Short mmCIF file of C-alpha atoms in Angstrom, two decimals:
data_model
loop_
_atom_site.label_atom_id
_atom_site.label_comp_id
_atom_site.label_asym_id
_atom_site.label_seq_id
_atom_site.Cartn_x
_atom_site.Cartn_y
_atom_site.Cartn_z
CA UNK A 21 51.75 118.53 21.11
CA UNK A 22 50.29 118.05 17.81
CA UNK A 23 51.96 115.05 16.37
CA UNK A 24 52.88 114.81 12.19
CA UNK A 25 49.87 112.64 11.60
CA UNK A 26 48.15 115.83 13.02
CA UNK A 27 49.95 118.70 11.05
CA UNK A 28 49.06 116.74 7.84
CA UNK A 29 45.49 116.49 8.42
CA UNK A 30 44.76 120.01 9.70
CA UNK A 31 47.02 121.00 6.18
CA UNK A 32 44.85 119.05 4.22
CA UNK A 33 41.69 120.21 6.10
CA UNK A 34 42.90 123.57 5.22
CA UNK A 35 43.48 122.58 1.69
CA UNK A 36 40.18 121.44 1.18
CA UNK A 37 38.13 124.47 2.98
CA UNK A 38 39.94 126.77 -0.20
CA UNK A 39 39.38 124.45 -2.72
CA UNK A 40 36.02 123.90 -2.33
CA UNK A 41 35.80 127.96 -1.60
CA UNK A 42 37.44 128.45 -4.84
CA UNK A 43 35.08 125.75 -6.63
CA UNK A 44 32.17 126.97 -5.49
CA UNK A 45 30.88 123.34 -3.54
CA UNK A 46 28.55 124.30 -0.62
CA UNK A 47 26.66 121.28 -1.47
CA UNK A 48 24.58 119.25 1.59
CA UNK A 49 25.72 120.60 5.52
CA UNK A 50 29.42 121.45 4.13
CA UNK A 51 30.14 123.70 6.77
CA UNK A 52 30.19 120.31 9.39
CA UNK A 53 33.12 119.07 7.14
CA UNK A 54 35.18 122.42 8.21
CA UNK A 55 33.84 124.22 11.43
CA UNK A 56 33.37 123.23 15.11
CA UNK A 57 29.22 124.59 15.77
CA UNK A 58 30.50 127.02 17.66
CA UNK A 59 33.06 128.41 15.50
CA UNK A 60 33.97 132.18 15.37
CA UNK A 61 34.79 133.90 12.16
CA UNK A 62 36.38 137.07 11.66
CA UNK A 63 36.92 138.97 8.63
CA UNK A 64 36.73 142.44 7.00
CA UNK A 65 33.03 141.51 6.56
CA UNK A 66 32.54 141.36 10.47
CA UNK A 67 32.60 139.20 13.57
CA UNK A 68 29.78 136.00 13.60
CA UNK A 69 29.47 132.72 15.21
CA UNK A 70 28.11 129.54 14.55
CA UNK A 71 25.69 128.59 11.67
CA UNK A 72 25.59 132.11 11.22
CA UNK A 73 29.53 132.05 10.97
CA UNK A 74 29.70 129.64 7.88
CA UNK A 75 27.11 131.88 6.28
CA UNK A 76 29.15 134.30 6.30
CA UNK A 77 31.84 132.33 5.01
CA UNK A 78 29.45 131.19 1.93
CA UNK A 79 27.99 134.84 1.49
CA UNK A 80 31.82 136.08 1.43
CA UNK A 81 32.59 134.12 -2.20
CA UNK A 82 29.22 134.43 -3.40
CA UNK A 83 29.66 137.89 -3.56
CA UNK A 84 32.21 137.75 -5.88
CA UNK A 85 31.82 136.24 -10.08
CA UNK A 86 35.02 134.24 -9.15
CA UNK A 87 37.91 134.13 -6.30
CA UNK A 88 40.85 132.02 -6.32
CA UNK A 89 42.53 131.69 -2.67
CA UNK A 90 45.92 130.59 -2.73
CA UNK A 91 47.74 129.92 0.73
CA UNK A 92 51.04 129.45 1.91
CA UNK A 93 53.75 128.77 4.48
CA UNK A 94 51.27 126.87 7.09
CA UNK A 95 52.52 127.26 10.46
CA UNK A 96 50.80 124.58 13.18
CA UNK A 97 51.60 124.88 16.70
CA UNK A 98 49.90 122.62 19.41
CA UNK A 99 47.54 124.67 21.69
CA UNK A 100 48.33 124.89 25.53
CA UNK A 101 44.65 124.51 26.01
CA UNK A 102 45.38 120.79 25.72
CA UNK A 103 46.12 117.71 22.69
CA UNK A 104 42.62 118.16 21.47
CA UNK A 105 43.22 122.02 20.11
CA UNK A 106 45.81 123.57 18.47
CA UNK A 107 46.33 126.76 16.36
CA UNK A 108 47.51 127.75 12.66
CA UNK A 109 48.17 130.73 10.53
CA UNK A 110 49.60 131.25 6.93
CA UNK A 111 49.98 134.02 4.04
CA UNK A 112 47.41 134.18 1.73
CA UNK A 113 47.12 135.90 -2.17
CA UNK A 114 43.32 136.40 -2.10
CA UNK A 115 42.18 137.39 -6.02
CA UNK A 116 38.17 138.28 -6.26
CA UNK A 117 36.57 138.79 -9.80
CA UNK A 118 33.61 141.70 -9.20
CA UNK A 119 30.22 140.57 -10.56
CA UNK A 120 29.23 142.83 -13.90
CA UNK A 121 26.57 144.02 -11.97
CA UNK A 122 28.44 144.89 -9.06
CA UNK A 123 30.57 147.08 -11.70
CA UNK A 124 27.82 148.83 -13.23
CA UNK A 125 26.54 149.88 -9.82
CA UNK A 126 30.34 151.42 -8.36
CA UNK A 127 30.63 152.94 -11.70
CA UNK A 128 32.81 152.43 -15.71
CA UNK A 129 36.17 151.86 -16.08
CA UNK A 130 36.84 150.22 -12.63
CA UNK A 131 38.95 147.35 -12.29
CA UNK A 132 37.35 143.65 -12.29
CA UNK A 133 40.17 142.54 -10.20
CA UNK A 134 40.49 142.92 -6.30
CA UNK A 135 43.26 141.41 -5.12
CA UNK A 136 44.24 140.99 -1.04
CA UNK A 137 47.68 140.05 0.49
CA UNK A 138 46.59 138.75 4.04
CA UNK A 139 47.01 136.55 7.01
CA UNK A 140 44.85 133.86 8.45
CA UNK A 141 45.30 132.99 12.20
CA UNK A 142 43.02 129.47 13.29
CA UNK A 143 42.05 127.92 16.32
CA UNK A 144 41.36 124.28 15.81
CA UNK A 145 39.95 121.46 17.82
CA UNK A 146 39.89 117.81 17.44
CA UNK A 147 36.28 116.54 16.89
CA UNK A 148 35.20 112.77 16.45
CA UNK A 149 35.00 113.55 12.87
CA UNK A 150 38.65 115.17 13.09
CA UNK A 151 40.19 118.32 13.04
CA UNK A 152 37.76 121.48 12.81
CA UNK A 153 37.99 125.40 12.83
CA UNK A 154 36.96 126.47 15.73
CA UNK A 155 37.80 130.53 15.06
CA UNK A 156 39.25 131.84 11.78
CA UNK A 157 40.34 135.29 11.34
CA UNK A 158 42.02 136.56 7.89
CA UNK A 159 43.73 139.98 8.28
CA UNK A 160 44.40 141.80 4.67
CA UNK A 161 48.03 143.30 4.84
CA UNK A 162 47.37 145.08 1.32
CA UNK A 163 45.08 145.45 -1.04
CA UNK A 164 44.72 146.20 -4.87
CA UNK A 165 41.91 147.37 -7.59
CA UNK A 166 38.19 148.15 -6.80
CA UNK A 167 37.44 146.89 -2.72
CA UNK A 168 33.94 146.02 -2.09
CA UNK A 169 31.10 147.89 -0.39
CA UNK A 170 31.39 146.20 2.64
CA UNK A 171 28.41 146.77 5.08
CA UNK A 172 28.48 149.88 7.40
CA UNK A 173 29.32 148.11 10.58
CA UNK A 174 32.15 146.60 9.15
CA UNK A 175 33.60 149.63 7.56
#
């Protein structure tokens, strides 16, 4: 059972992973302030674990001019797996700005904006540094304006 002392810290863990997404702050090891070392991410962009995991998780904003991530109704649920785990989801508005470049290459006229309407679903587990993403998955629900070329084995 995750207890309220809990439920605030894995909200404000989940606070901070957007904001400093949104801000742009991969400064130092910042990945050890959010993810387990063997954490599992899953997106549009593909499947990856580990170091190679918050890579992608870097790579998927630096792709983009700008993105603002805001998240809401947080659900926390303790784990079965035992008091050290537990597991999270909420809505997300996901707004990415395309790169001028990025424009000029997928051709005039297109729309700056892409904007996603999605889920995220986390496993978490209690660390000695505290609560840490052990998977995260996001799951777009819709989408509007110009997507981006996402690799091949992704597509």
């Amino acid at each position: 059972m995750t207890t309220q002392e809990d439920n605030t810290a894995i909200t404000v863990l989940i606070g901070r992973f957007f904001r400093t997404l949104n801000e742009r702050r991969f400064e130092g090891d910042w990945g050890k302030e959010f993810f387990t070392d063997d954490v599992i991410a899953e997106s549009p962009h593909g499947a990856a674990r580990g170091a190679a995991a918050v890579r992608q998780s870097q790579q998927a904003v630096e792709d983009w001019a700008a993105i603002q991530y805001m998240n809401t109704d947080i659900l926390i649920e303790a784990d079965a797996a035992g008091p050290d785990s537990a597991t999270a989801s909420w809505n997300s508005l996901m707004t990415h700005i395309h790169h001028e470049s990025t424009l000029e290459k997928l051709g005039q006229g297109l729309d700056p904006l892409f904007t996603v309407g999605g889920v995220w679903d986390v496993d978490l587990r209690r660390t000695a540094d505290g609560w840490r993403f052990s998977r995260t998955s996001v799951r777009p629900i819709w989408m509007s304006g110009t997507a981006p070329q996402l690799p091949a084995a992704a597509e």
